[in-house]
Short mmCIF file of C-alpha atoms in Angstrom, two decimals:
data_model
loop_
_atom_site.label_atom_id
_atom_site.label_comp_id
_atom_site.label_asym_id
_atom_site.label_seq_id
_atom_site.Cartn_x
_atom_site.Cartn_y
_atom_site.Cartn_z
CA MET A 1 2.83 -6.86 24.96
CA THR A 2 5.33 -9.66 24.49
CA HIS A 3 5.50 -8.77 20.79
CA GLY A 4 6.67 -5.19 21.92
CA MET A 5 8.92 -6.80 24.37
CA VAL A 6 10.85 -9.00 21.84
CA MET A 7 11.28 -5.84 19.50
CA GLY A 8 12.41 -3.54 22.28
CA PHE A 9 14.71 -5.98 23.79
CA ALA A 10 17.27 -5.93 20.99
CA SER A 11 17.94 -2.33 21.92
CA VAL A 12 18.76 -3.23 25.44
CA LEU A 13 20.60 -6.74 24.61
CA LEU A 14 22.85 -5.52 21.84
CA PRO A 15 24.82 -2.80 23.66
CA GLU A 16 25.42 -5.34 26.66
CA LEU A 17 26.39 -8.10 24.46
CA ARG A 18 29.08 -5.74 22.71
CA LYS A 19 30.46 -4.61 26.28
CA THR A 20 30.36 -7.98 28.18
CA THR A 21 30.78 -10.67 25.48
CA ASP A 22 32.97 -11.74 22.79
CA ILE A 23 30.06 -12.11 20.35
CA ASP A 24 30.96 -10.56 17.00
CA GLU A 25 29.05 -7.83 15.08
CA SER A 26 27.55 -10.29 12.58
CA THR A 27 26.32 -12.65 15.36
CA ALA A 28 24.77 -9.89 17.26
CA THR A 29 22.89 -8.42 14.15
CA TRP A 30 21.65 -11.99 13.60
CA ILE A 31 20.37 -12.36 17.18
CA ALA A 32 18.47 -9.06 16.69
CA SER A 33 16.87 -10.03 13.24
CA ILE A 34 16.61 -13.72 13.19
CA PHE A 35 13.00 -13.55 14.43
CA GLY A 36 11.98 -11.83 11.19
CA ILE A 37 12.95 -15.43 9.37
CA SER A 38 10.98 -17.50 11.99
CA LEU A 39 8.22 -15.04 11.81
CA LEU A 40 7.78 -15.98 8.28
CA LEU A 41 7.60 -19.58 9.21
CA GLY A 42 5.06 -18.85 11.90
CA THR A 43 2.96 -17.03 9.34
CA ILE A 44 3.08 -20.06 6.90
CA VAL A 45 2.05 -22.51 9.85
CA ALA A 46 -0.61 -20.07 11.33
CA PRO A 47 -3.43 -20.53 8.67
CA VAL A 48 -3.17 -24.24 8.83
CA VAL A 49 -3.56 -24.53 12.80
CA MET A 50 -6.24 -21.49 12.72
CA ASN A 51 -8.49 -23.22 10.12
CA THR A 52 -7.85 -26.79 11.28
CA TYR A 53 -7.96 -26.42 15.07
CA GLY A 54 -9.22 -22.95 15.79
CA ARG A 55 -8.07 -19.50 16.53
CA ARG A 56 -7.60 -20.32 20.29
CA SER A 57 -5.63 -23.55 19.79
CA ALA A 58 -3.30 -21.55 17.60
CA ASN A 59 -3.16 -18.70 20.27
CA ILE A 60 -2.29 -21.17 22.85
CA PHE A 61 0.54 -22.67 20.84
CA SER A 62 2.00 -19.21 20.00
CA ALA A 63 1.79 -18.06 23.62
CA SER A 64 3.70 -21.20 24.92
CA LEU A 65 6.38 -20.69 22.50
CA MET A 66 6.87 -17.13 23.52
CA THR A 67 7.05 -18.17 27.23
CA VAL A 68 9.61 -20.71 26.49
CA GLY A 69 11.80 -18.34 24.39
CA TRP A 70 11.94 -15.97 27.22
CA LEU A 71 12.85 -18.69 29.70
CA ILE A 72 15.67 -19.68 27.54
CA ILE A 73 17.03 -16.28 27.37
CA ALA A 74 16.76 -15.86 31.02
CA PHE A 75 18.77 -19.01 32.11
CA PHE A 76 21.03 -19.32 29.15
CA GLY A 77 23.36 -16.80 27.76
CA SER A 78 25.41 -18.27 24.96
CA ALA A 79 25.02 -16.97 21.12
CA SER A 80 23.49 -20.25 20.29
CA SER A 81 20.65 -20.24 22.91
CA LEU A 82 19.92 -16.53 22.12
CA LEU A 83 19.66 -17.47 18.57
CA LEU A 84 17.29 -20.26 19.43
CA ALA A 85 15.23 -18.04 21.82
CA ARG A 86 14.69 -15.43 19.27
CA PHE A 87 13.80 -18.05 16.64
CA LEU A 88 11.13 -19.37 18.88
CA GLN A 89 9.97 -16.07 19.78
CA GLY A 90 9.79 -14.94 16.03
CA PHE A 91 7.70 -18.13 15.25
CA SER A 92 5.31 -17.20 18.12
CA MET A 93 5.11 -13.55 16.73
CA GLY A 94 4.41 -14.76 13.01
CA MET A 95 1.44 -16.86 14.45
CA LEU A 96 0.15 -13.80 16.32
CA ALA A 97 0.78 -11.38 13.70
CA ASP A 98 -1.53 -13.63 11.26
CA MET A 99 -4.14 -14.34 13.92
CA GLY A 100 -4.36 -11.41 16.35
CA ASN A 101 -6.08 -9.02 13.94
CA ILE A 102 -8.27 -11.61 12.30
CA LEU A 103 -9.41 -12.88 15.86
CA ILE A 104 -10.10 -9.40 17.18
CA GLY A 105 -11.99 -8.50 13.94
CA GLU A 106 -14.11 -11.61 14.19
CA CYS A 107 -15.05 -11.33 17.91
CA CYS A 108 -15.72 -7.53 18.42
CA SER A 109 -18.61 -5.31 17.57
CA PRO A 110 -18.14 -3.06 14.42
CA ARG A 111 -18.54 -0.01 16.64
CA ASN A 112 -15.70 -1.18 18.93
CA ARG A 113 -13.56 -2.92 16.43
CA GLY A 114 -11.21 0.11 15.36
CA VAL A 115 -10.54 0.91 19.08
CA LEU A 116 -9.79 -2.66 20.08
CA LEU A 117 -7.57 -3.40 16.95
CA SER A 118 -5.50 -0.07 17.66
CA SER A 119 -5.07 -1.07 21.28
CA ILE A 120 -2.62 -3.81 19.86
CA CYS A 121 -0.37 -0.85 19.10
CA LEU A 122 -0.71 0.53 22.64
CA ALA A 123 0.07 -3.04 24.14
CA ILE A 124 3.05 -3.22 21.94
CA MET A 125 4.18 0.04 23.12
CA ILE A 126 3.49 -0.88 26.79
CA GLY A 127 5.88 -3.99 26.26
CA THR A 128 8.50 -1.94 24.65
CA PHE A 129 8.42 0.73 27.32
CA ILE A 130 8.67 -1.95 30.17
CA VAL A 131 11.74 -3.46 28.62
CA HIS A 132 13.34 -0.07 28.15
CA PHE A 133 12.52 0.98 31.66
CA LEU A 134 13.80 -2.29 33.11
CA GLY A 135 17.00 -2.12 31.15
CA THR A 136 18.01 1.29 33.11
CA ALA A 137 17.77 -0.66 36.45
CA ILE A 138 18.33 -4.54 35.96
CA SER A 139 20.12 -7.18 33.62
CA TRP A 140 18.97 -8.35 30.37
CA GLN A 141 18.54 -11.90 32.02
CA SER A 142 16.34 -10.46 34.82
CA ILE A 143 14.20 -8.56 31.98
CA ALA A 144 13.65 -11.89 30.20
CA LEU A 145 12.43 -13.57 33.38
CA VAL A 146 9.84 -10.86 33.77
CA SER A 147 8.93 -10.90 30.18
CA ALA A 148 8.46 -14.73 30.66
CA CYS A 149 6.00 -14.05 33.56
CA ILE A 150 4.02 -11.71 31.40
CA ALA A 151 4.05 -14.29 28.49
CA PHE A 152 2.62 -16.90 31.02
CA VAL A 153 -0.11 -14.48 31.98
CA ASP A 154 -0.91 -14.10 28.32
CA LEU A 155 -1.25 -17.96 28.16
CA VAL A 156 -3.76 -18.13 31.07
CA ILE A 157 -5.88 -15.29 29.67
CA ILE A 158 -6.28 -17.35 26.36
CA LEU A 159 -6.99 -20.53 28.16
CA LEU A 160 -10.13 -18.74 29.85
CA SER A 161 -11.20 -17.09 26.56
CA PRO A 162 -13.60 -18.55 23.85
CA GLU A 163 -13.22 -19.63 20.45
CA SER A 164 -14.00 -17.15 17.52
CA PRO A 165 -17.86 -17.41 16.27
CA SER A 166 -16.52 -17.29 12.80
CA PHE A 167 -14.50 -20.43 13.15
CA TYR A 168 -17.38 -22.28 14.51
CA ALA A 169 -19.52 -21.07 11.62
CA THR A 170 -17.08 -22.11 8.96
CA LYS A 171 -17.07 -25.82 10.70
CA GLY A 172 -20.90 -26.08 10.72
CA LYS A 173 -21.14 -25.79 14.47
CA TYR A 174 -23.78 -23.32 14.45
CA GLU A 175 -25.03 -23.61 18.04
CA GLU A 176 -21.50 -23.15 19.38
CA CYS A 177 -21.32 -20.18 17.03
CA ARG A 178 -24.30 -18.51 18.64
CA LYS A 179 -23.06 -19.24 22.22
CA SER A 180 -19.79 -17.73 21.44
CA PHE A 181 -21.11 -14.64 19.77
CA HIS A 182 -23.53 -14.01 22.48
CA TRP A 183 -20.79 -14.55 25.21
CA LEU A 184 -18.83 -11.92 23.41
CA ARG A 185 -21.28 -9.30 22.12
CA GLY A 186 -24.78 -9.96 23.91
CA TYR A 187 -27.89 -10.23 21.83
CA SER A 188 -28.05 -6.80 20.21
CA GLU A 189 -26.33 -7.60 16.78
CA GLU A 190 -28.30 -10.65 15.96
CA GLU A 191 -28.75 -9.68 12.39
CA GLU A 192 -24.98 -10.03 11.64
CA LEU A 193 -24.87 -13.54 13.53
CA GLU A 194 -27.87 -14.83 11.50
CA LYS A 195 -26.26 -13.44 8.18
CA LEU A 196 -22.83 -15.19 9.26
CA ILE A 197 -24.69 -18.54 9.81
CA LYS A 198 -26.77 -18.44 6.55
CA ILE A 199 -23.75 -17.70 4.47
CA ASN A 200 -21.81 -20.42 5.93
CA MET A 201 -24.55 -22.91 5.82
CA THR A 202 -24.85 -22.15 2.17
CA ARG A 203 -21.13 -22.80 1.86
CA LYS A 204 -21.11 -26.05 3.92
CA CYS A 205 -24.16 -27.39 1.66
CA ASN A 206 -22.11 -26.66 -1.56
CA GLU A 207 -19.11 -28.64 -0.14
CA THR A 208 -21.22 -31.68 0.66
CA VAL A 209 -21.98 -31.88 -3.19
CA PHE A 210 -18.31 -32.66 -3.93
CA SER A 211 -17.85 -35.03 -1.03
CA ASP A 212 -17.92 -38.09 -3.10
CA LYS A 213 -15.23 -37.45 -5.70
CA SER A 214 -11.96 -39.36 -5.79
CA ILE A 215 -8.71 -38.27 -4.24
CA LYS A 216 -7.45 -37.00 -7.56
CA ASP A 217 -10.36 -35.05 -8.33
CA LYS A 218 -9.86 -33.56 -4.84
CA VAL A 219 -6.46 -32.65 -5.39
CA ARG A 220 -7.23 -30.92 -8.86
CA ARG A 221 -10.02 -29.01 -7.19
CA LYS A 222 -7.71 -27.74 -4.48
CA LEU A 223 -5.36 -26.34 -7.26
CA VAL A 224 -8.24 -24.81 -9.23
CA TYR A 225 -9.28 -23.52 -5.83
CA LEU A 226 -6.04 -21.76 -5.17
CA LYS A 227 -5.77 -20.17 -8.59
CA THR A 228 -9.58 -19.17 -8.48
CA THR A 229 -9.33 -17.77 -4.98
CA LEU A 230 -6.13 -15.34 -6.02
CA SER A 231 -8.14 -14.25 -8.97
CA LYS A 232 -11.05 -13.15 -6.89
CA ARG A 233 -11.26 -9.23 -6.32
CA GLU A 234 -12.33 -9.65 -2.60
CA VAL A 235 -8.92 -11.36 -2.17
CA TYR A 236 -6.18 -9.90 -4.26
CA LYS A 237 -7.44 -6.32 -3.58
CA PRO A 238 -7.31 -6.58 0.12
CA VAL A 239 -4.00 -8.53 -0.07
CA ILE A 240 -2.54 -5.61 -2.15
CA ILE A 241 -3.69 -3.06 0.21
CA MET A 242 -2.18 -4.90 3.11
CA LEU A 243 1.09 -5.67 1.38
CA HIS A 244 1.59 -1.91 1.20
CA LEU A 245 0.24 -1.31 4.55
CA TYR A 246 2.72 -3.67 6.07
CA GLY A 247 5.36 -1.91 4.12
CA ILE A 248 4.33 1.19 5.95
CA ASN A 249 4.40 -0.41 9.42
CA GLN A 250 7.87 -1.54 8.70
CA TRP A 251 9.45 1.44 6.90
CA THR A 252 8.02 4.46 8.84
CA GLY A 253 10.66 3.98 11.51
CA ALA A 254 9.41 2.54 14.65
CA ILE A 255 10.97 -1.06 14.27
CA THR A 256 14.36 0.26 13.23
CA PHE A 257 14.44 2.95 15.78
CA ASP A 258 13.60 0.12 18.58
CA THR A 259 16.33 -2.04 17.34
CA TYR A 260 19.00 0.56 16.81
CA THR A 261 18.00 3.16 19.27
CA LYS A 262 21.37 4.05 20.47
CA ASP A 263 22.99 4.20 17.14
CA ILE A 264 20.14 6.62 15.86
CA ILE A 265 20.40 8.76 18.96
CA ASP A 266 24.04 9.09 18.94
CA VAL A 267 23.90 10.45 15.35
CA VAL A 268 20.91 12.76 15.68
CA LEU A 269 21.49 14.05 19.51
CA GLY A 270 25.06 13.55 20.09
CA THR A 271 26.72 11.05 22.69
CA ASP A 272 27.02 13.65 25.63
CA ILE A 273 23.27 13.21 26.74
CA ASN A 274 21.52 11.16 29.42
CA PHE A 275 20.60 8.32 27.22
CA PRO A 276 18.17 6.45 29.79
CA VAL A 277 16.29 9.62 30.46
CA ILE A 278 15.70 10.29 26.71
CA ILE A 279 14.72 6.76 26.13
CA VAL A 280 12.21 6.71 28.89
CA SER A 281 10.86 10.07 27.56
CA LEU A 282 10.41 8.70 24.16
CA ASP A 283 8.65 5.81 25.34
CA LEU A 284 6.27 7.79 27.45
CA GLN A 285 5.48 9.91 24.46
CA ARG A 286 4.76 6.73 22.59
CA LEU A 287 2.46 5.44 25.13
CA VAL A 288 0.37 8.70 25.05
CA SER A 289 0.54 8.63 21.28
CA SER A 290 -0.86 5.06 21.29
CA ALA A 291 -3.47 5.98 23.76
CA LEU A 292 -4.34 8.98 21.69
CA ALA A 293 -4.59 6.79 18.56
CA LEU A 294 -7.60 5.08 20.32
CA VAL A 295 -9.56 8.29 20.28
CA VAL A 296 -8.43 9.31 16.74
CA VAL A 297 -9.44 5.92 15.09
CA LYS A 298 -12.98 6.14 17.03
CA MET A 299 -13.52 9.61 15.72
CA CYS A 300 -11.85 9.83 12.09
CA ARG A 301 -12.11 8.19 8.94
CA ARG A 302 -9.28 5.50 8.18
CA LYS A 303 -8.30 7.16 5.05
CA LEU A 304 -8.06 10.67 6.55
CA VAL A 305 -5.88 9.29 9.48
CA LEU A 306 -3.58 7.48 6.71
CA VAL A 307 -2.90 10.57 4.56
CA THR A 308 -2.33 12.90 7.51
CA THR A 309 -0.03 10.96 9.56
CA MET A 310 1.95 9.52 6.64
CA SER A 311 2.45 13.22 5.45
CA ILE A 312 3.82 13.96 8.82
CA ASN A 313 5.98 11.00 8.76
CA VAL A 314 7.63 11.63 5.56
CA ILE A 315 8.14 15.36 6.61
CA CYS A 316 9.99 14.23 9.72
CA TYR A 317 12.05 11.73 7.77
CA LEU A 318 13.19 14.42 5.38
CA SER A 319 13.72 16.90 8.11
CA ILE A 320 15.77 14.71 10.14
CA ALA A 321 17.89 13.65 7.24
CA LEU A 322 18.51 17.31 6.35
CA TYR A 323 19.37 18.21 9.90
CA VAL A 324 21.88 15.24 10.29
CA TYR A 325 23.31 16.11 6.96
CA LEU A 326 23.94 19.68 7.97
CA LYS A 327 25.05 18.79 11.48
CA THR A 328 27.79 16.11 10.26
CA HIS A 329 29.14 18.56 7.86
CA SER A 330 29.31 21.52 10.36
CA MET A 331 26.94 23.84 8.20
CA LEU A 332 24.58 24.47 11.12
CA GLY A 333 24.63 28.37 12.32
CA PHE A 334 22.96 27.29 15.48
CA ASP A 335 22.36 23.84 17.13
CA HIS A 336 20.77 22.39 20.19
CA PHE A 337 19.95 18.55 20.94
CA PHE A 338 16.40 19.82 21.65
CA ILE A 339 15.86 20.22 17.80
CA GLY A 340 17.01 16.80 17.22
CA LEU A 341 14.78 15.52 20.20
CA VAL A 342 11.64 17.38 18.83
CA LEU A 343 11.90 15.86 15.42
CA ILE A 344 12.35 12.32 16.59
CA HIS A 345 9.37 12.82 19.06
CA ILE A 346 7.02 14.11 16.16
CA HIS A 347 8.27 11.24 13.85
CA LEU A 348 7.70 8.59 16.49
CA PHE A 349 4.20 10.29 17.29
CA SER A 350 3.18 10.01 13.49
CA THR A 351 4.09 5.87 13.57
CA MET A 352 2.08 5.51 16.84
CA VAL A 353 -1.07 7.27 15.78
CA GLY A 354 -1.06 6.40 12.17
CA ALA A 355 1.30 3.54 10.77
CA MET A 356 1.09 1.09 13.69
CA PRO A 357 -2.64 1.07 14.78
CA LEU A 358 -3.88 1.31 11.03
CA THR A 359 -2.18 -1.84 9.91
CA ASN A 360 -3.66 -3.69 12.81
CA ILE A 361 -7.12 -2.18 12.18
CA ILE A 362 -7.28 -2.50 8.41
CA ALA A 363 -5.78 -6.37 8.64
CA GLY A 364 -8.75 -7.01 10.79
CA GLU A 365 -11.36 -5.68 8.55
CA VAL A 366 -10.49 -6.31 4.66
CA PHE A 367 -10.00 -9.90 4.48
CA PRO A 368 -12.66 -12.26 3.26
CA LEU A 369 -13.85 -14.73 5.98
CA GLU A 370 -13.75 -17.79 3.68
CA HIS A 371 -10.03 -17.02 2.74
CA ARG A 372 -8.92 -14.93 5.76
CA GLY A 373 -6.15 -17.33 6.87
CA LEU A 374 -4.63 -17.27 3.39
CA CYS A 375 -4.80 -13.74 2.84
CA GLY A 376 -3.38 -12.95 6.42
CA MET A 377 -0.54 -15.22 5.57
CA LEU A 378 0.38 -13.55 2.43
CA GLY A 379 0.44 -10.28 4.19
CA ILE A 380 2.57 -11.41 6.97
CA ILE A 381 5.01 -13.20 4.79
CA PHE A 382 5.59 -9.86 2.90
CA PHE A 383 6.04 -8.11 6.45
CA SER A 384 8.62 -10.79 7.78
CA ILE A 385 10.67 -10.34 4.77
CA ASN A 386 10.77 -6.65 4.96
CA GLU A 387 11.42 -6.82 8.79
CA THR A 388 14.36 -9.05 8.16
CA ILE A 389 15.75 -6.93 5.31
CA ASN A 390 15.17 -3.86 7.43
CA ILE A 391 16.89 -4.81 10.64
CA LYS A 392 19.65 -6.71 8.73
CA SER A 393 20.34 -3.80 6.51
CA ALA A 394 19.77 -0.84 8.64
CA ARG A 395 23.42 -0.85 10.39
CA TYR A 396 25.05 -1.15 6.92
CA LEU A 397 22.99 1.60 5.42
CA PHE A 398 23.85 3.82 8.61
CA ALA A 399 27.42 3.02 8.02
CA SER A 400 27.65 3.51 4.19
CA ILE A 401 25.38 6.43 3.42
CA GLY A 402 24.71 7.60 6.86
CA VAL A 403 21.52 8.21 8.91
CA HIS A 404 20.45 10.93 6.63
CA GLY A 405 20.93 8.83 3.62
CA ALA A 406 18.87 5.69 4.94
CA TYR A 407 16.09 8.24 6.41
CA THR A 408 15.69 9.60 2.71
CA ILE A 409 15.32 6.14 1.38
CA TYR A 410 12.73 5.18 4.00
CA GLY A 411 10.82 8.33 3.30
CA ALA A 412 10.60 7.28 -0.34
CA LEU A 413 9.36 3.97 0.39
CA VAL A 414 6.73 5.40 2.55
CA VAL A 415 5.45 7.60 -0.02
CA TYR A 416 5.19 4.72 -2.44
CA CYS A 417 3.31 2.49 -0.11
CA ALA A 418 0.84 5.23 1.32
CA THR A 419 -0.06 6.25 -2.11
CA VAL A 420 -1.09 2.84 -3.28
CA ALA A 421 -2.93 1.85 -0.06
CA TRP A 422 -4.93 5.22 0.05
CA THR A 423 -5.77 4.61 -3.68
CA LEU A 424 -7.07 1.29 -3.30
CA LEU A 425 -8.61 1.37 0.20
CA PRO A 426 -12.41 1.74 0.61
CA GLU A 427 -13.52 3.55 3.84
CA THR A 428 -14.21 0.73 6.52
CA LYS A 429 -14.92 2.46 9.63
CA ASP A 430 -17.86 1.17 11.56
CA ARG A 431 -18.99 -1.24 8.86
CA VAL A 432 -19.73 -4.86 9.34
CA LEU A 433 -17.12 -7.17 7.83
CA LEU A 434 -19.33 -8.87 5.56
CA GLU A 435 -20.51 -5.45 3.93
CA ILE A 436 -16.90 -4.60 3.51
CA GLU A 437 -16.28 -8.07 1.83
CA GLU A 438 -19.31 -7.38 -0.39
CA GLU A 439 -17.84 -3.96 -1.55
CA PHE A 440 -14.68 -5.85 -2.76
CA ARG A 441 -16.69 -8.49 -4.43
CA GLY A 442 -18.64 -5.82 -6.10
CA GLU A 443 -21.84 -7.58 -5.57
CA PRO A 444 -24.06 -8.94 -2.46
CA PHE A 445 -23.37 -12.36 -1.30
CA ILE A 446 -26.89 -13.73 -1.77
CA VAL A 447 -29.75 -11.79 -3.15
CA GLU A 448 -32.91 -12.11 -1.06
CA SER A 449 -35.02 -14.49 -3.38
CA LYS A 450 -31.68 -16.73 -3.92
CA LEU A 451 -31.41 -16.74 0.06
CA ILE A 452 -34.94 -18.08 0.47
CA GLU A 453 -34.33 -20.73 -2.12
CA ASP A 454 -30.89 -21.77 -0.65
CA ASN A 455 -32.64 -21.96 2.91
CA ASN A 456 -35.23 -24.15 1.54
CA GLU A 457 -32.49 -26.49 0.00
CA ILE A 458 -30.52 -26.46 3.21
CA GLU A 459 -33.65 -27.48 5.49
CA LYS A 460 -33.98 -30.50 2.98
CA VAL A 461 -30.30 -31.48 3.15
#
């Protein structure tokens, strides 16, 4: 929710800054986009914290930064304080973006994983709706204070939640792993639990073989590890898939629309409209669409959802671009603002049902357990770079080639990213994470006879 509130807050904050302060346009766009840069830094730090101290500790740190960021916005209104606050929020979002999908993927059952991962998108939309709705009634400082309270509630929830069973397994804490797994899922999925423990027991046994090497050998082994890891099929194929899915998430239009809502609506619908009512209607539609996405991902295959929603998205991009071009050149024989409104609704519907939930779902399903932090970091680095470029460049694209030109470019980017992702992505619906990893590997982790030998050796050690 706080992630959505950070993204939606820019569309409330920027118009008010232009009216009530002497902050120039360049500074205003930096206030809107700086969280994309700090998101990159948070992404780099997240794997280190997650793998060393656990998913829960990283989550606590992330929620604390988000709360502090909102409090700074609520009580300090200068450009420097706004930049600092948005920087802290971006850092928090970077950690959460790398960790949230991984954590949910590790903690929930395969039969519920898709729904729970897609609920991230619903929560983001709820956060955006709250900000936009409050923006029609109270000041942006008061909105920040409400957001700080929500972020604090988030922190309390995390403090009451358990650590991921997968983290305990990678650290050799198998009893804690069992307790956490049973707390989260009960006792109906013991086969997955035992397989998770056995695989990590084998890995821990192999690690002890090298524990007596010198520091020089350890450094060399780390470099070899990095090179070897990135050359593995179960690593580079999911990373390539997620780079393009994060590209889809970024360029399908929801983030651009949230940041420059008024700029886009003024061009597509005109300025003589009831802007707050239009915004609330769009937010309500996106909430309904996000809720519908829970049903869609529960019933439909991932690749079917991807190709269907991305086709709708590209068609809407091109339709809006053509409509705006004809409208600005007075070439329409008939025009009504409902035409543009319907196109915007369908466009955002495609992002809420497809691009947004699918990115979260696939990110929680395809990365290998042993290298999950590294893979997530690479994906979010790409996402944060795209987010900064997107938000920073959108206003200049609108000014130079118009909304219709920018939307045509965005449509082309979506076509490319969706084609690559659909080609490489295996079907992951309702499958155990270890099975998905085995498909990327092209072979099972341990054949049955080898597993018996390894278990005997582990018992001896």
